[in-house]
């Protein structure tokens, strides 16, 4: 897989942040392998033929809906996504909508699709989705938010005067990277909800599950350096004695 | 759930409580392991009965290398078996759910356990490598070297341990005699390199055209971000291309 293809098909960090899933699982759930070279003498030993182009949508890459939209053999037109230097919209940010029927209104970011430069603003830029249920009189209409581009359709709100402003990433004196309003020079703090995941609101309020090790036990230092290999140490602690001298062997 | 009930019956006949001992999962308490009873119950292969048919089973994160580096060798040894048991349990549950046409809840648990096991193995190898480098001046692992394979391409060769030197090992020599006609190898190498070159050139062309597409669509794009994402593409050259037709920009 080439670098640009990797870049294009990589799941954005802020898209997967809320789900709190290991990368390994996301990769496993996403990949569609059509062919793997068998073991043996091959001129390209670990060749894999797999899907490289994915259409990222509102569905998360590990979901079933995503798989259906990117089902094997289904190719869709390429989407051009504007490159961005650093992502600066987080869950819980107050933003102003710059386009559409809700132009000028402010709302809270609640969903991020970083691969498409999209954010969903709660309750704004809505449309009605029709759910067909056979008869037309039984049809159900659901209001759902449409995504907005972070590049030119939304702007962050300056907390000092509650007006939309372009931002810049700068460093504070303590070396911390912060978002600064270009208009007033005020810092726009990253909201606490940005680090929220499905499992916890913040790391300190995480509720331990029955199979978890306690934080104190994880932090406990039991390692004592000694001039032994792992096996020697285990044998010693189990009282296994081994004083036979192995025969000379040859590595080739 | 025929198999489950059968299994449950089996466990009752043993008359032992099981899940109290199976409390440690991918993150486990090292002190608790030492108190684990010696059980040979078949139900250890199955999850807690509460989780049967659950839509989701919550779990913490996997063990990171930094967590494991501060643990003693006996602790790691015990943790390995806890993880192994958990992995067996999860694989059994996955298979059982597949057989019964049910959804396996939270499949990411398997990735968390496997990731922890990989990290643990790496930490143990790190310690052994340090001992061998200090005592014997070598890493003490299976030696590898890069050789030219039968197709004339470089490949990794893992050395193996033998009781006799290779000069008198006729069988090993016979195995090494897989060779192609040197004229064929030369021809293959030429074509292989040509294919690689064409693929590289195509990729470069594709990136170049993609950059033009981006420039045409997003005239206000951040050029530094573009350069960062496509370092090989000459943007000035892209702008000189006849395909570059940016829309007029109206400043308001």
CSV table of C-alpha atoms in Angstrom, one decimal:
chain,number,residue,atom,x,y,z
A,1,UNK,CA,0.0,0.0,0.0
A,2,UNK,CA,1.5,3.3,-1.1
A,3,UNK,CA,1.8,6.3,1.2
A,4,UNK,CA,-0.8,8.5,-0.3
A,5,UNK,CA,-3.3,5.7,-0.4
A,6,UNK,CA,-2.6,5.0,3.2
A,7,UNK,CA,-3.1,8.7,3.9
A,8,UNK,CA,-6.4,8.8,2.0
A,9,UNK,CA,-7.8,5.7,3.6
A,10,UNK,CA,-6.7,6.4,7.1
A,11,UNK,CA,-9.3,6.9,9.7
A,12,UNK,CA,-8.9,10.3,11.4
A,13,UNK,CA,-7.8,10.5,15.0
A,14,UNK,CA,-10.8,12.6,16.1
A,15,UNK,CA,-13.3,10.4,14.2
A,16,UNK,CA,-12.3,7.4,16.3
A,17,UNK,CA,-11.6,9.2,19.6
A,18,UNK,CA,-15.2,8.9,21.0
A,19,UNK,CA,-15.6,5.2,20.3
A,20,UNK,CA,-12.4,4.4,22.3
A,21,UNK,CA,-11.6,1.3,20.2
A,22,UNK,CA,-8.1,-0.1,19.6
A,23,UNK,CA,-6.6,0.7,16.2
A,24,UNK,CA,-6.0,-2.9,15.7
A,25,UNK,CA,-9.8,-3.6,15.9
A,26,UNK,CA,-10.6,-0.7,13.5
A,27,UNK,CA,-8.1,-2.1,11.0
A,28,UNK,CA,-9.5,-5.6,11.3
A,29,UNK,CA,-13.1,-4.4,11.0
A,30,UNK,CA,-12.4,-2.2,8.0
A,31,UNK,CA,-10.1,-4.3,5.8
A,32,UNK,CA,-11.4,-6.3,2.9
A,33,UNK,CA,-8.7,-8.7,1.8
A,34,UNK,CA,-9.3,-10.4,-1.5
A,35,UNK,CA,-6.0,-12.3,-1.7
A,36,UNK,CA,-3.0,-13.1,0.4
A,37,UNK,CA,0.1,-14.9,-1.0
A,38,UNK,CA,0.4,-18.4,0.3
A,39,UNK,CA,3.5,-19.4,2.3
A,40,UNK,CA,6.4,-20.8,0.4
A,41,UNK,CA,8.9,-19.5,-2.1
A,42,UNK,CA,7.3,-16.4,-3.6
A,43,UNK,CA,9.0,-13.5,-5.3
A,44,UNK,CA,6.7,-11.1,-3.3
A,45,UNK,CA,6.3,-13.0,0.0
A,46,UNK,CA,3.6,-11.0,1.8
A,47,UNK,CA,1.6,-9.6,-1.0
A,48,UNK,CA,-2.0,-8.7,0.0
A,49,UNK,CA,-4.7,-7.6,-2.5
A,50,UNK,CA,-7.2,-5.6,-0.6
A,51,UNK,CA,-9.5,-2.7,-0.9
A,52,UNK,CA,-7.6,0.6,-0.8
A,53,UNK,CA,-10.2,3.2,-1.7
A,54,UNK,CA,-13.0,3.8,0.8
A,55,UNK,CA,-15.8,6.3,0.7
A,56,UNK,CA,-16.0,7.8,4.2
A,57,UNK,CA,-19.5,8.8,5.2
A,58,UNK,CA,-21.4,9.6,8.4
A,59,UNK,CA,-21.1,6.0,9.3
A,60,UNK,CA,-18.1,4.9,11.3
A,61,UNK,CA,-15.6,2.7,9.4
A,62,UNK,CA,-16.1,-0.3,11.8
A,63,UNK,CA,-19.9,-0.3,11.4
A,64,UNK,CA,-22.0,-2.6,9.3
A,65,UNK,CA,-23.5,0.3,7.4
A,66,UNK,CA,-20.0,1.4,6.3
A,67,UNK,CA,-19.3,-2.1,5.1
A,68,UNK,CA,-22.5,-2.1,3.1
A,69,UNK,CA,-21.6,1.3,1.5
A,70,UNK,CA,-18.2,0.0,0.7
A,71,UNK,CA,-19.2,-3.5,-0.1
A,72,UNK,CA,-16.7,-5.6,-2.2
A,73,UNK,CA,-16.9,-4.7,-5.8
A,74,UNK,CA,-18.6,-1.4,-5.1
A,75,UNK,CA,-16.6,1.6,-6.3
A,76,UNK,CA,-17.6,5.2,-6.0
A,77,UNK,CA,-16.4,8.4,-7.5
A,78,UNK,CA,-13.4,10.0,-5.8
A,79,UNK,CA,-14.1,12.8,-3.3
A,80,UNK,CA,-11.6,15.7,-3.1
A,81,UNK,CA,-10.9,16.6,0.4
A,82,UNK,CA,-9.0,19.8,1.2
A,83,UNK,CA,-5.8,19.2,3.1
A,84,UNK,CA,-5.7,20.7,6.6
A,85,UNK,CA,-2.6,21.3,8.6
A,86,UNK,CA,-4.0,20.7,12.1
A,87,UNK,CA,-7.5,19.7,13.1
A,88,UNK,CA,-9.1,22.4,15.3
A,89,UNK,CA,-12.8,21.5,15.8
A,90,UNK,CA,-13.6,19.2,18.8
A,91,UNK,CA,-16.7,17.8,20.3
A,92,UNK,CA,-18.4,20.4,22.5
A,93,UNK,CA,-17.0,23.4,20.7
A,94,UNK,CA,-19.3,26.4,20.1
A,95,UNK,CA,-19.3,27.2,16.4
A,96,UNK,CA,-21.2,29.5,14.1
A,97,UNK,CA,-22.8,28.2,10.9
A,98,UNK,CA,-21.7,30.4,7.9
A,99,UNK,CA,-23.9,28.9,5.2
A,100,UNK,CA,-27.4,27.5,4.6
A,101,UNK,CA,-30.7,28.3,6.2
A,102,UNK,CA,-29.2,28.4,9.7
A,103,UNK,CA,-26.5,30.9,8.6
A,104,UNK,CA,-25.4,33.1,11.6
A,105,UNK,CA,-26.7,30.6,14.2
A,106,UNK,CA,-24.4,29.1,16.9
A,107,UNK,CA,-24.4,25.6,18.0
A,108,UNK,CA,-22.3,22.8,19.6
A,109,UNK,CA,-20.2,20.3,17.6
A,110,UNK,CA,-21.4,16.8,18.4
A,111,UNK,CA,-19.9,14.5,15.8
A,112,UNK,CA,-16.7,14.7,13.7
A,113,UNK,CA,-15.8,13.0,10.4
A,114,UNK,CA,-12.2,14.0,10.0
A,115,UNK,CA,-11.7,12.1,6.8
A,116,UNK,CA,-14.2,14.4,5.0
A,117,UNK,CA,-13.5,17.6,7.0
A,118,UNK,CA,-17.0,17.4,8.4
A,119,UNK,CA,-18.6,18.3,11.7
A,120,UNK,CA,-22.2,18.0,12.8
A,121,UNK,CA,-23.6,20.9,14.7
A,122,UNK,CA,-26.3,19.9,17.1
A,123,UNK,CA,-29.8,21.0,15.9
A,124,UNK,CA,-28.5,23.1,13.0
A,125,UNK,CA,-28.4,22.6,9.2
A,126,UNK,CA,-31.2,20.0,9.5
A,127,UNK,CA,-33.2,18.3,6.9
A,128,UNK,CA,-36.1,15.8,7.1
A,129,UNK,CA,-35.4,12.2,6.3
A,130,UNK,CA,-38.3,10.1,5.1
A,131,UNK,CA,-38.6,6.6,6.5
A,132,UNK,CA,-40.8,4.5,4.1
A,133,UNK,CA,-43.1,2.1,5.9
A,134,UNK,CA,-45.1,0.7,3.0
A,135,UNK,CA,-48.1,3.0,2.9
A,136,UNK,CA,-47.6,6.7,2.3
A,137,UNK,CA,-49.8,7.7,5.2
A,138,UNK,CA,-47.6,5.7,7.6
A,139,UNK,CA,-44.3,7.3,6.5
A,140,UNK,CA,-42.2,8.6,9.2
A,141,UNK,CA,-40.1,11.8,9.0
A,142,UNK,CA,-37.0,12.1,11.0
A,143,UNK,CA,-35.0,15.3,11.5
A,144,UNK,CA,-31.3,14.9,11.1
A,145,UNK,CA,-28.4,17.2,10.9
A,146,UNK,CA,-26.4,17.5,7.7
A,147,UNK,CA,-22.6,17.7,7.9
A,148,UNK,CA,-20.8,21.0,7.5
A,149,UNK,CA,-17.3,21.5,6.1
A,150,UNK,CA,-14.8,22.9,8.7
A,151,UNK,CA,-12.9,24.8,6.0
A,152,UNK,CA,-15.5,27.3,5.0
A,153,UNK,CA,-18.9,26.4,6.4
A,154,UNK,CA,-18.4,26.8,10.1
A,155,UNK,CA,-16.2,29.1,12.3
A,156,UNK,CA,-15.3,28.8,15.9
A,157,UNK,CA,-16.8,31.3,18.3
A,158,UNK,CA,-14.6,33.6,20.4
A,159,UNK,CA,-15.7,33.2,24.1
A,160,UNK,CA,-15.0,36.9,24.9
A,161,UNK,CA,-17.6,38.4,22.5
A,162,UNK,CA,-19.5,35.3,21.3
A,163,UNK,CA,-18.8,36.1,17.6
A,164,UNK,CA,-17.3,33.9,14.9
A,165,UNK,CA,-13.6,34.3,14.4
A,166,UNK,CA,-10.8,32.7,12.4
A,167,UNK,CA,-8.3,30.9,14.7
A,168,UNK,CA,-4.6,30.2,14.8
A,169,UNK,CA,-2.6,27.6,16.7
A,170,UNK,CA,0.0,29.2,18.9
A,171,UNK,CA,2.2,28.3,21.9
A,172,UNK,CA,1.8,29.7,25.4
A,173,UNK,CA,4.7,30.6,27.5
A,174,UNK,CA,4.6,27.2,29.2
A,175,UNK,CA,4.9,25.5,25.8
A,176,UNK,CA,1.3,24.4,25.5
A,177,UNK,CA,-0.3,24.5,22.0
A,178,UNK,CA,-3.6,26.5,22.1
A,179,UNK,CA,-6.1,27.9,19.7
A,180,UNK,CA,-6.1,31.7,19.6
A,181,UNK,CA,-8.7,33.9,18.1
A,182,UNK,CA,-7.1,36.0,15.4
A,183,UNK,CA,-9.5,38.9,15.9
A,184,UNK,CA,-9.1,39.4,19.7
A,185,UNK,CA,-6.1,37.3,20.6
A,186,UNK,CA,-8.0,35.4,23.2
A,187,UNK,CA,-7.4,31.8,23.9
A,188,UNK,CA,-10.3,29.5,22.9
A,189,UNK,CA,-10.0,26.6,25.3
A,190,UNK,CA,-10.5,23.0,24.1
A,191,UNK,CA,-13.7,21.8,25.8
A,192,UNK,CA,-13.6,19.0,28.4
A,193,UNK,CA,-16.1,17.0,26.2
A,194,UNK,CA,-13.3,16.6,23.6
A,195,UNK,CA,-11.7,13.9,25.6
A,196,UNK,CA,-15.0,12.2,26.4
A,197,UNK,CA,-15.5,8.7,25.1
A,198,UNK,CA,-18.3,6.2,25.2
A,199,UNK,CA,-16.7,4.6,28.2
A,200,UNK,CA,-16.0,7.7,30.3
A,201,UNK,CA,-16.7,11.4,30.6
A,202,UNK,CA,-13.1,12.1,31.7
A,203,UNK,CA,-10.2,9.8,32.5
A,204,UNK,CA,-10.5,10.5,36.2
A,205,UNK,CA,-14.2,9.5,36.4
A,206,UNK,CA,-13.7,6.2,34.6
A,207,UNK,CA,-15.8,3.5,36.3
A,208,UNK,CA,-13.8,0.3,36.6
A,209,UNK,CA,-15.2,-2.8,35.0
A,210,UNK,CA,-15.1,-6.2,36.7
A,211,UNK,CA,-12.1,-7.5,34.8
A,212,UNK,CA,-10.0,-4.4,35.0
A,213,UNK,CA,-6.9,-4.0,37.1
A,214,UNK,CA,-7.1,-1.1,39.5
A,215,UNK,CA,-5.0,2.0,38.6
A,216,UNK,CA,-2.9,1.7,41.8
A,217,UNK,CA,-2.0,-1.9,41.0
A,218,UNK,CA,-1.1,-1.0,37.4
A,219,UNK,CA,1.2,1.8,38.7
A,220,UNK,CA,2.9,-0.4,41.3
A,221,UNK,CA,6.5,-1.1,40.6
A,222,UNK,CA,7.5,-4.7,41.2
A,223,UNK,CA,10.5,-4.9,38.8
A,224,UNK,CA,13.9,-5.3,40.4
A,225,UNK,CA,16.8,-5.3,38.0
A,226,UNK,CA,18.9,-8.5,38.2
A,227,UNK,CA,21.5,-10.1,36.0
A,228,UNK,CA,19.2,-12.8,34.8
A,229,UNK,CA,17.1,-13.6,31.7
A,230,UNK,CA,13.4,-13.9,32.1
A,231,UNK,CA,13.6,-17.7,32.0
A,232,UNK,CA,16.4,-17.9,34.6
A,233,UNK,CA,14.3,-15.7,36.9
A,234,UNK,CA,11.2,-17.8,36.5
A,235,UNK,CA,13.1,-21.1,37.0
A,236,UNK,CA,14.6,-19.7,40.2
A,237,UNK,CA,11.3,-18.5,41.6
A,238,UNK,CA,9.8,-21.9,40.8
A,239,UNK,CA,12.7,-23.9,42.2
A,240,UNK,CA,13.7,-25.5,39.0
A,241,UNK,CA,17.4,-26.4,38.8
A,242,UNK,CA,19.1,-26.9,35.5
A,243,UNK,CA,22.8,-27.6,35.4
A,244,UNK,CA,23.2,-29.7,32.3
A,245,UNK,CA,25.6,-28.3,29.7
A,246,UNK,CA,23.9,-28.1,26.3
A,247,UNK,CA,25.6,-29.7,23.3
A,248,UNK,CA,27.4,-27.4,20.9
A,249,UNK,CA,25.0,-26.3,18.1
A,250,UNK,CA,25.5,-24.5,14.8
A,251,UNK,CA,23.3,-21.7,13.5
A,252,UNK,CA,23.0,-21.4,9.7
B,1,UNK,CA,-27.8,-22.6,23.8
B,2,UNK,CA,-27.7,-26.3,23.8
B,3,UNK,CA,-23.9,-26.4,24.1
B,4,UNK,CA,-24.0,-23.8,26.9
B,5,UNK,CA,-26.4,-25.8,29.0
B,6,UNK,CA,-24.5,-28.9,28.5
B,7,UNK,CA,-21.3,-27.1,29.6
B,8,UNK,CA,-23.1,-25.7,32.6
B,9,UNK,CA,-24.2,-29.2,33.6
B,10,UNK,CA,-20.6,-30.3,33.3
B,11,UNK,CA,-19.4,-27.5,35.5
B,12,UNK,CA,-22.1,-28.3,38.1
B,13,UNK,CA,-20.9,-31.8,38.3
B,14,UNK,CA,-17.5,-30.5,39.2
B,15,UNK,CA,-19.1,-28.4,41.9
B,16,UNK,CA,-16.7,-25.6,41.8
B,17,UNK,CA,-17.2,-21.9,41.5
B,18,UNK,CA,-15.4,-20.7,38.4
B,19,UNK,CA,-15.8,-17.0,37.6
B,20,UNK,CA,-14.5,-15.8,40.9
B,21,UNK,CA,-11.1,-17.0,39.8
B,22,UNK,CA,-11.5,-15.8,36.2
B,23,UNK,CA,-11.8,-12.2,37.4
B,24,UNK,CA,-8.7,-10.9,35.7
B,25,UNK,CA,-9.0,-10.0,32.0
B,26,UNK,CA,-6.8,-8.1,29.7
B,27,UNK,CA,-5.8,-5.9,32.6
B,28,UNK,CA,-5.2,-8.0,35.5
B,29,UNK,CA,-4.3,-7.7,39.1
B,30,UNK,CA,-0.9,-9.4,39.7
B,31,UNK,CA,-1.6,-10.0,43.4
B,32,UNK,CA,-4.8,-11.7,42.7
B,33,UNK,CA,-3.2,-14.2,40.3
B,34,UNK,CA,-1.1,-15.7,43.0
B,35,UNK,CA,-4.3,-16.7,44.9
B,36,UNK,CA,-5.9,-18.3,41.8
B,37,UNK,CA,-7.1,-21.8,42.6
B,38,UNK,CA,-6.0,-24.7,40.5
B,39,UNK,CA,-9.1,-25.5,38.4
B,40,UNK,CA,-9.7,-27.8,35.6
B,41,UNK,CA,-13.2,-26.8,34.8
B,42,UNK,CA,-14.5,-26.9,31.3
B,43,UNK,CA,-16.5,-23.7,31.9
B,44,UNK,CA,-13.3,-21.7,32.0
B,45,UNK,CA,-13.6,-21.6,28.3
B,46,UNK,CA,-16.8,-19.7,28.5
B,47,UNK,CA,-17.7,-16.2,29.5
B,48,UNK,CA,-19.5,-15.2,32.6
B,49,UNK,CA,-23.1,-16.3,32.3
B,50,UNK,CA,-24.2,-12.7,32.8
B,51,UNK,CA,-22.6,-11.8,29.5
B,52,UNK,CA,-24.4,-14.4,27.4
B,53,UNK,CA,-26.6,-12.6,24.9
B,54,UNK,CA,-25.4,-9.2,26.0
B,55,UNK,CA,-25.2,-6.5,23.4
B,56,UNK,CA,-22.0,-5.1,24.8
B,57,UNK,CA,-19.4,-6.0,27.4
B,58,UNK,CA,-17.4,-3.1,28.7
B,59,UNK,CA,-13.6,-3.4,29.2
B,60,UNK,CA,-10.7,-1.2,29.9
B,61,UNK,CA,-7.7,-0.5,27.8
B,62,UNK,CA,-4.9,-3.0,26.9
B,63,UNK,CA,-1.7,-3.3,28.8
B,64,UNK,CA,0.9,-0.9,27.4
B,65,UNK,CA,4.6,-1.6,27.2
B,66,UNK,CA,5.3,1.1,29.8
B,67,UNK,CA,2.9,-0.6,32.2
B,68,UNK,CA,4.6,-3.9,31.7
B,69,UNK,CA,8.2,-2.6,32.0
B,70,UNK,CA,7.7,-1.9,35.7
B,71,UNK,CA,6.4,-5.4,36.5
B,72,UNK,CA,8.6,-8.2,37.8
B,73,UNK,CA,9.3,-11.4,35.7
B,74,UNK,CA,7.0,-13.7,37.8
B,75,UNK,CA,4.2,-11.1,37.5
B,76,UNK,CA,4.6,-11.0,33.7
B,77,UNK,CA,4.7,-14.8,33.7
B,78,UNK,CA,1.4,-15.0,35.6
B,79,UNK,CA,-0.2,-12.2,33.5
B,80,UNK,CA,0.7,-14.1,30.3
B,81,UNK,CA,-1.4,-17.1,31.4
B,82,UNK,CA,-4.3,-14.8,32.5
B,83,UNK,CA,-4.2,-13.3,29.1
B,84,UNK,CA,-4.0,-16.6,27.4
B,85,UNK,CA,-7.0,-17.9,29.3
B,86,UNK,CA,-8.9,-14.8,28.4
B,87,UNK,CA,-8.0,-15.1,24.8
B,88,UNK,CA,-9.1,-18.8,24.7
B,89,UNK,CA,-12.4,-17.8,26.4
B,90,UNK,CA,-13.0,-15.0,23.8
B,91,UNK,CA,-12.2,-17.2,20.8
B,92,UNK,CA,-14.5,-19.9,22.2
B,93,UNK,CA,-17.3,-17.4,22.7
B,94,UNK,CA,-16.7,-16.0,19.2
B,95,UNK,CA,-17.0,-19.4,17.7
B,96,UNK,CA,-20.0,-20.3,19.8
B,97,UNK,CA,-21.8,-17.1,18.8
B,98,UNK,CA,-21.0,-17.8,15.2
B,99,UNK,CA,-22.4,-21.3,15.4
B,100,UNK,CA,-25.6,-20.1,17.1
B,101,UNK,CA,-26.0,-17.2,14.6
B,102,UNK,CA,-25.7,-14.6,17.3
B,103,UNK,CA,-23.7,-11.4,17.6
B,104,UNK,CA,-20.5,-11.7,19.5
B,105,UNK,CA,-20.6,-8.7,21.9
B,106,UNK,CA,-17.6,-6.3,21.9
B,107,UNK,CA,-15.2,-8.1,19.6
B,108,UNK,CA,-12.6,-5.4,20.3
B,109,UNK,CA,-11.8,-7.3,23.6
B,110,UNK,CA,-10.0,-9.9,21.5
B,111,UNK,CA,-7.8,-7.2,20.0
B,112,UNK,CA,-7.1,-5.7,23.4
B,113,UNK,CA,-6.0,-9.1,24.8
B,114,UNK,CA,-3.8,-9.8,21.7
B,115,UNK,CA,-2.2,-6.4,21.8
B,116,UNK,CA,-1.4,-6.9,25.5
B,117,UNK,CA,0.2,-10.3,24.7
B,118,UNK,CA,2.3,-8.8,22.0
B,119,UNK,CA,3.4,-6.0,24.3
B,120,UNK,CA,4.2,-8.5,27.1
B,121,UNK,CA,6.3,-10.6,24.7
B,122,UNK,CA,8.2,-7.6,23.5
B,123,UNK,CA,9.0,-6.5,27.1
B,124,UNK,CA,10.3,-10.0,27.9
B,125,UNK,CA,12.4,-10.1,24.8
B,126,UNK,CA,13.7,-6.6,25.7
B,127,UNK,CA,14.9,-7.9,29.0
B,128,UNK,CA,16.5,-11.0,27.6
B,129,UNK,CA,18.2,-9.0,24.9
B,130,UNK,CA,19.7,-6.7,27.5
B,131,UNK,CA,21.1,-9.7,29.4
B,132,UNK,CA,22.6,-11.4,26.4
B,133,UNK,CA,24.1,-8.2,25.1
B,134,UNK,CA,25.7,-7.5,28.4
B,135,UNK,CA,27.0,-11.0,29.1
B,136,UNK,CA,27.7,-12.4,25.6
B,137,UNK,CA,27.8,-9.5,23.3
B,138,UNK,CA,25.0,-10.8,21.1
B,139,UNK,CA,21.2,-10.4,21.2
B,140,UNK,CA,20.5,-14.0,21.9
B,141,UNK,CA,17.6,-14.4,19.5
B,142,UNK,CA,17.2,-16.3,16.3
B,143,UNK,CA,19.7,-14.7,13.9
B,144,UNK,CA,18.5,-13.3,10.6
B,145,UNK,CA,20.3,-12.1,7.5
B,146,UNK,CA,19.4,-10.6,4.2
B,147,UNK,CA,20.3,-12.9,1.3
B,148,UNK,CA,19.7,-12.9,-2.4
B,149,UNK,CA,16.8,-15.3,-3.0
B,150,UNK,CA,16.2,-17.7,-6.0
B,151,UNK,CA,14.5,-14.9,-7.9
B,152,UNK,CA,17.5,-12.6,-7.6
B,153,UNK,CA,15.7,-10.4,-5.1
B,154,UNK,CA,16.9,-9.6,-1.5
B,155,UNK,CA,14.9,-11.5,1.1
B,156,UNK,CA,15.2,-12.2,4.8
B,157,UNK,CA,16.6,-15.6,5.8
B,158,UNK,CA,16.0,-16.8,9.4
B,159,UNK,CA,18.8,-19.1,10.5
B,160,UNK,CA,18.0,-22.4,12.2
B,161,UNK,CA,19.8,-24.4,14.9
B,162,UNK,CA,21.5,-27.6,13.8
B,163,UNK,CA,23.6,-30.2,15.6
B,164,UNK,CA,26.1,-30.6,12.8
B,165,UNK,CA,28.0,-27.9,10.9
B,166,UNK,CA,26.7,-27.0,7.5
B,167,UNK,CA,29.8,-28.4,5.7
B,168,UNK,CA,28.7,-31.9,6.5
B,169,UNK,CA,24.9,-31.3,6.4
B,170,UNK,CA,24.0,-32.8,3.0
B,171,UNK,CA,20.2,-32.5,3.6
B,172,UNK,CA,20.4,-28.8,4.3
B,173,UNK,CA,22.6,-28.3,1.2
B,174,UNK,CA,20.0,-30.1,-0.9
B,175,UNK,CA,17.3,-27.7,0.4
B,176,UNK,CA,19.3,-24.7,-0.5
B,177,UNK,CA,19.7,-25.8,-4.1
B,178,UNK,CA,16.5,-24.1,-5.4
B,179,UNK,CA,18.0,-22.0,-8.1
B,180,UNK,CA,16.7,-20.6,-11.3
B,181,UNK,CA,18.6,-20.2,-14.6
B,182,UNK,CA,20.7,-17.1,-14.3
B,183,UNK,CA,19.5,-15.8,-17.7
B,184,UNK,CA,15.9,-16.2,-16.5
B,185,UNK,CA,16.7,-14.4,-13.3
B,186,UNK,CA,18.4,-11.5,-15.2
B,187,UNK,CA,15.3,-11.2,-17.5
B,188,UNK,CA,13.0,-11.4,-14.5
B,189,UNK,CA,14.9,-8.7,-12.6
B,190,UNK,CA,14.8,-6.4,-15.6
B,191,UNK,CA,11.1,-6.8,-16.0
B,192,UNK,CA,10.5,-6.5,-12.2
B,193,UNK,CA,12.4,-3.2,-12.0
B,194,UNK,CA,10.6,-1.9,-15.1
B,195,UNK,CA,7.2,-2.8,-13.5
B,196,UNK,CA,8.2,-1.1,-10.2
B,197,UNK,CA,9.4,2.0,-12.1
B,198,UNK,CA,6.1,2.2,-14.1
B,199,UNK,CA,4.1,1.9,-11.0
B,200,UNK,CA,6.1,4.6,-9.2
B,201,UNK,CA,5.7,6.9,-12.2
B,202,UNK,CA,2.0,6.3,-12.4
B,203,UNK,CA,1.6,7.0,-8.7
B,204,UNK,CA,3.5,10.3,-9.2
B,205,UNK,CA,1.2,11.2,-12.1
B,206,UNK,CA,-1.8,10.4,-10.1
B,207,UNK,CA,-0.7,12.6,-7.2
B,208,UNK,CA,0.1,15.4,-9.6
B,209,UNK,CA,-3.3,15.2,-11.2
B,210,UNK,CA,-5.0,15.0,-7.8
B,211,UNK,CA,-3.2,18.1,-6.7
B,212,UNK,CA,-4.4,20.0,-9.8
B,213,UNK,CA,-8.0,18.8,-8.9
B,214,UNK,CA,-7.5,20.1,-5.4
B,215,UNK,CA,-6.2,23.5,-6.7
B,216,UNK,CA,-9.2,23.8,-9.1
B,217,UNK,CA,-11.7,23.0,-6.4
B,218,UNK,CA,-10.2,24.9,-3.4
B,219,UNK,CA,-8.6,28.1,-4.5
B,220,UNK,CA,-8.2,29.3,-1.0
B,221,UNK,CA,-6.5,26.2,0.2
B,222,UNK,CA,-3.6,26.2,2.7
B,223,UNK,CA,-0.6,25.6,0.5
B,224,UNK,CA,1.6,24.5,3.3
B,225,UNK,CA,-0.8,21.7,4.2
B,226,UNK,CA,-0.9,20.7,0.5
B,227,UNK,CA,2.9,20.5,0.4
B,228,UNK,CA,3.0,18.5,3.6
B,229,UNK,CA,0.5,16.0,2.2
B,230,UNK,CA,2.1,15.7,-1.2
B,231,UNK,CA,5.8,16.4,-0.7
B,232,UNK,CA,6.8,14.9,-4.1
B,233,UNK,CA,4.5,17.1,-6.2
B,234,UNK,CA,5.9,20.3,-7.7
B,235,UNK,CA,3.0,22.8,-7.1
B,236,UNK,CA,4.4,25.5,-9.4
B,237,UNK,CA,4.5,22.9,-12.2
B,238,UNK,CA,1.0,21.8,-11.4
B,239,UNK,CA,-0.2,25.4,-11.7
B,240,UNK,CA,1.5,25.7,-15.1
B,241,UNK,CA,-0.4,22.7,-16.4
B,242,UNK,CA,-3.2,23.2,-18.9
B,243,UNK,CA,-5.5,21.3,-16.6
B,244,UNK,CA,-5.2,24.0,-13.9
B,245,UNK,CA,-8.4,26.1,-14.3
B,246,UNK,CA,-9.2,27.6,-10.9
B,247,UNK,CA,-12.6,29.3,-10.5
B,248,UNK,CA,-12.6,33.1,-10.1
B,249,UNK,CA,-12.3,34.2,-6.4
B,250,UNK,CA,-14.6,37.0,-5.2
B,251,UNK,CA,-13.3,38.7,-2.0
B,252,UNK,CA,-16.1,40.1,0.0
